[in-house]
PDB file of N, CA and C in Angstrom:
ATOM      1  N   UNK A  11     -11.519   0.206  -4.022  1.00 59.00           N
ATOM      2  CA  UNK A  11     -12.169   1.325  -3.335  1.00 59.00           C
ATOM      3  C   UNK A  11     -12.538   2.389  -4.359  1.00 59.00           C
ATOM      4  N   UNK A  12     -13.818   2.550  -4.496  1.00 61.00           N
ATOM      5  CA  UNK A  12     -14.306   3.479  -5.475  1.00 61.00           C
ATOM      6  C   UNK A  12     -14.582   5.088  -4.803  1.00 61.00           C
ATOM      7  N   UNK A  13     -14.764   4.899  -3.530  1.00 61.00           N
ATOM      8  CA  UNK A  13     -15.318   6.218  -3.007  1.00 61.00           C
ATOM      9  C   UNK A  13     -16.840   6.349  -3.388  1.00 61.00           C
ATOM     10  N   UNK A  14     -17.536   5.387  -3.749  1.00 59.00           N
ATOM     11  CA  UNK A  14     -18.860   5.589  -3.842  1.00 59.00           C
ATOM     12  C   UNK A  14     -19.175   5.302  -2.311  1.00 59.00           C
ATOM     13  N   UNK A  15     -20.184   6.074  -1.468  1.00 56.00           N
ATOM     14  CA  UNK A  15     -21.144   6.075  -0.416  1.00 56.00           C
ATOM     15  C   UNK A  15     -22.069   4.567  -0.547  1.00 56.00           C
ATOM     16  N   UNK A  16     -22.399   4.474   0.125  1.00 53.00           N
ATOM     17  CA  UNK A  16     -23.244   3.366   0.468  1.00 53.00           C
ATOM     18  C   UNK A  16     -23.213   1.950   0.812  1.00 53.00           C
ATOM     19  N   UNK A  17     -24.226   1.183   1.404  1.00 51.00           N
ATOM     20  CA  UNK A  17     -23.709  -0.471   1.564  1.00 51.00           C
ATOM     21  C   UNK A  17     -23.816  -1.427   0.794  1.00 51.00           C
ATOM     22  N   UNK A  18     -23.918  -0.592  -0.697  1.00 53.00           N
ATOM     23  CA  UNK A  18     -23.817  -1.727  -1.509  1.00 53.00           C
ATOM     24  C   UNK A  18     -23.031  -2.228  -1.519  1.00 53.00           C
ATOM     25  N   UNK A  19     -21.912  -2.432  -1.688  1.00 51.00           N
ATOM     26  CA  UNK A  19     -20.627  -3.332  -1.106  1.00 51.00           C
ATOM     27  C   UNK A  19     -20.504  -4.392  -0.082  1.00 51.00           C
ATOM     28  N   UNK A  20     -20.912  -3.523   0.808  1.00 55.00           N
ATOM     29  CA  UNK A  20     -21.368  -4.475   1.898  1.00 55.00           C
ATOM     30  C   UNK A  20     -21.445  -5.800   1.745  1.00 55.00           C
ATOM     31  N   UNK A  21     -22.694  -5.480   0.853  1.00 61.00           N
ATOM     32  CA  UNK A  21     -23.645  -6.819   0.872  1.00 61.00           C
ATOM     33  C   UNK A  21     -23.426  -7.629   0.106  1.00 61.00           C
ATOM     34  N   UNK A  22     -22.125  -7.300  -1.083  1.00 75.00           N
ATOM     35  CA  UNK A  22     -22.029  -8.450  -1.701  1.00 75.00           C
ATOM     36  C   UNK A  22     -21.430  -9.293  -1.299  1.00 75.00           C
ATOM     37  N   UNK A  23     -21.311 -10.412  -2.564  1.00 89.00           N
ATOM     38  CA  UNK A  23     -20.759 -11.637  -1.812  1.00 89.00           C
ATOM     39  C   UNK A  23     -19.036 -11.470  -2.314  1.00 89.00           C
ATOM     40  N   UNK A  24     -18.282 -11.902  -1.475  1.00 90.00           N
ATOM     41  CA  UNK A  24     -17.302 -11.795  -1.467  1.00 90.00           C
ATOM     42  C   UNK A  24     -16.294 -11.963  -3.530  1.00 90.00           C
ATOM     43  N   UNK A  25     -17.090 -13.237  -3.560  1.00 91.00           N
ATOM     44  CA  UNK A  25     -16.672 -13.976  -4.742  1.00 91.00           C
ATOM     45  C   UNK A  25     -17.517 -13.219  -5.977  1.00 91.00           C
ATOM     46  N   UNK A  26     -18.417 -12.104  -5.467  1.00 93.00           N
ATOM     47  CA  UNK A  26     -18.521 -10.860  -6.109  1.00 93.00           C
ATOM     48  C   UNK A  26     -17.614  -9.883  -6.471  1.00 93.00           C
ATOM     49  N   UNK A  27     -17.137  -9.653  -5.424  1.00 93.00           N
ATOM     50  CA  UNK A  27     -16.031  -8.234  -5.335  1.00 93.00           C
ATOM     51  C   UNK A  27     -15.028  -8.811  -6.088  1.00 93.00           C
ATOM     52  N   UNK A  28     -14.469 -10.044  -5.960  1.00 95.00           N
ATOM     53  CA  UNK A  28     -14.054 -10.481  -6.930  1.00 95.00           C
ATOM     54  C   UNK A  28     -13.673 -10.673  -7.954  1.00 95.00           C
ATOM     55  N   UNK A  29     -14.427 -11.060  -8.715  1.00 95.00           N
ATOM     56  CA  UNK A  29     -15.029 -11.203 -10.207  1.00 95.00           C
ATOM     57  C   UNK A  29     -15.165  -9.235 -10.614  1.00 95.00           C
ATOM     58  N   UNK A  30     -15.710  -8.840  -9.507  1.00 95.00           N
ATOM     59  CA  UNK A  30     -15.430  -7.557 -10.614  1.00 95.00           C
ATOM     60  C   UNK A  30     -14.155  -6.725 -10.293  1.00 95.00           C
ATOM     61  N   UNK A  31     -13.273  -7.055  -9.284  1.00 96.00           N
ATOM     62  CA  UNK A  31     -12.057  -6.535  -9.462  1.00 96.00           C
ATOM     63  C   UNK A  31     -11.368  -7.274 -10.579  1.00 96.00           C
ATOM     64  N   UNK A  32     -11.424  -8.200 -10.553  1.00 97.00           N
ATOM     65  CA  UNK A  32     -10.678  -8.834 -11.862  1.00 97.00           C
ATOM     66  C   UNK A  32     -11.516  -8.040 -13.393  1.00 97.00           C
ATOM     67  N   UNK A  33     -12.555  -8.129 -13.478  1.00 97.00           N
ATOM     68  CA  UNK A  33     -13.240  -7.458 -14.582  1.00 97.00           C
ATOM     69  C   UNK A  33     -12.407  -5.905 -15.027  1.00 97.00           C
ATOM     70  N   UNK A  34     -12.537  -5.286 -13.569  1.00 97.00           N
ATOM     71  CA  UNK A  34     -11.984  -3.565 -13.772  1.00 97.00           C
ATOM     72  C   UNK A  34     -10.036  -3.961 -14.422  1.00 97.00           C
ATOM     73  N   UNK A  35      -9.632  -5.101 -14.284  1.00 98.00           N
ATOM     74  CA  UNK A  35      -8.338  -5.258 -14.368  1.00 98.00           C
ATOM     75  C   UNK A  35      -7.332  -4.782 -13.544  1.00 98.00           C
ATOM     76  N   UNK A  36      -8.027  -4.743 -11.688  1.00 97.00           N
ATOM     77  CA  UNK A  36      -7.027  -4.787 -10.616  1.00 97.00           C
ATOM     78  C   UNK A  36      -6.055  -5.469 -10.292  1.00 97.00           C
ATOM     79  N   UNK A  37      -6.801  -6.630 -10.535  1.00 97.00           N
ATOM     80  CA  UNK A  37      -6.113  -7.662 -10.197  1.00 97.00           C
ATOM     81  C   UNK A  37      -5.912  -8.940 -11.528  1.00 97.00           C
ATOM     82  N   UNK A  38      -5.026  -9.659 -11.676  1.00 98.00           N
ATOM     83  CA  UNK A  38      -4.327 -10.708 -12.962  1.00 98.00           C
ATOM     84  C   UNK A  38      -4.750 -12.116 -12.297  1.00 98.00           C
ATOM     85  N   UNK A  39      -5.189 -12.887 -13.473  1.00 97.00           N
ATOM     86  CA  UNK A  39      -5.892 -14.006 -13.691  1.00 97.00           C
ATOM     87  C   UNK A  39      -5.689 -15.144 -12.209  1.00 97.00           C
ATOM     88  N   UNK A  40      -3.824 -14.482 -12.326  1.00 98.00           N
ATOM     89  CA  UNK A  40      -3.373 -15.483 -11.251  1.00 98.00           C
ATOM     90  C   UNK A  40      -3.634 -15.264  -9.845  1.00 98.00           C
ATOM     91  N   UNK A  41      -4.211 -14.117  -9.557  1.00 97.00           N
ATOM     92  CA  UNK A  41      -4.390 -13.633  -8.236  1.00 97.00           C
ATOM     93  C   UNK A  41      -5.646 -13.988  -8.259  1.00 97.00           C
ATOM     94  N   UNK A  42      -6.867 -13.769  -9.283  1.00 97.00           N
ATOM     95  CA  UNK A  42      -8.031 -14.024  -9.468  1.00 97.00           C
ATOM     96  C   UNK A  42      -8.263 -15.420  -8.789  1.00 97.00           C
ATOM     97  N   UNK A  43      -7.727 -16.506  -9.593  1.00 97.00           N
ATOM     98  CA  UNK A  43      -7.659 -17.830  -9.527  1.00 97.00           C
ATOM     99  C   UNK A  43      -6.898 -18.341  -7.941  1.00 97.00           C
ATOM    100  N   UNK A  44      -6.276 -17.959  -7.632  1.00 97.00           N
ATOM    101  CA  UNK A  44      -5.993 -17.529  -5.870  1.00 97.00           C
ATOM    102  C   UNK A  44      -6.486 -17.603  -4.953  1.00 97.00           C
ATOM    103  N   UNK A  45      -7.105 -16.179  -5.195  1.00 95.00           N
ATOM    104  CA  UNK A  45      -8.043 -15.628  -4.418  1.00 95.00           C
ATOM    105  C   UNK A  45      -9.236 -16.325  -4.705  1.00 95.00           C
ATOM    106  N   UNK A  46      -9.827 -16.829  -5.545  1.00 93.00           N
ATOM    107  CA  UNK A  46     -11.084 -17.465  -5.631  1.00 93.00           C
ATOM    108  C   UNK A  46     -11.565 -19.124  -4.876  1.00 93.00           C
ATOM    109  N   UNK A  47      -9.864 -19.645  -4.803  1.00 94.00           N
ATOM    110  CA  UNK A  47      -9.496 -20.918  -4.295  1.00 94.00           C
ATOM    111  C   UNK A  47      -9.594 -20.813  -2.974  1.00 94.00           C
ATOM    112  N   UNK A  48      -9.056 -19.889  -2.245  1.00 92.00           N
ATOM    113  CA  UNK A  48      -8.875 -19.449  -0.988  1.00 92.00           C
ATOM    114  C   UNK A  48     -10.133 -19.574  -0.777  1.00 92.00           C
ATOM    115  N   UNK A  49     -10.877 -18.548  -1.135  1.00 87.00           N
ATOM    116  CA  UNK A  49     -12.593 -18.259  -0.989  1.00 87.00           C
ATOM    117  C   UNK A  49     -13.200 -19.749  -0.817  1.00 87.00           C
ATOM    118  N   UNK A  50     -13.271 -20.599  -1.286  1.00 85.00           N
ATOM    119  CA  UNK A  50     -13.972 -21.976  -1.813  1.00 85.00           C
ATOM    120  C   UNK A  50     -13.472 -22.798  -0.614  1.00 85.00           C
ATOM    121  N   UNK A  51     -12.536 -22.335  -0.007  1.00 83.00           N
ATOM    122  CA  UNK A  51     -11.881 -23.171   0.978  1.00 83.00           C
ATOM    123  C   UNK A  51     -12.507 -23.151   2.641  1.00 83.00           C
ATOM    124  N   UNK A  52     -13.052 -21.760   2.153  1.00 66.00           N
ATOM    125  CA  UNK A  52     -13.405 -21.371   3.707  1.00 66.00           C
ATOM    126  C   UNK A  52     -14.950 -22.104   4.192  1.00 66.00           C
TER     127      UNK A  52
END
């Protein structure tokens, strides 16, 4: 959660938000890799 306004967020794709929470270093490789599996599953 950045507190930026708008729907850019929205609209991305999930396995977006993703990739750049892992980028900002929210989240660790292993949650990355997780969470990305999960995603692929649905």
């Amino acid at each position: 959660i950045t507190g930026e306004p708008g729907p850019s967020v929205a609209s991305e794709l999930p396995l977006d938000i993703l990739k750049e929470r892992y980028a900002k270093g929210e989240i660790t490789k292993e949650e990355f890799e997780r969470m990305k599996k999960d995603l692929s599953a649905e």
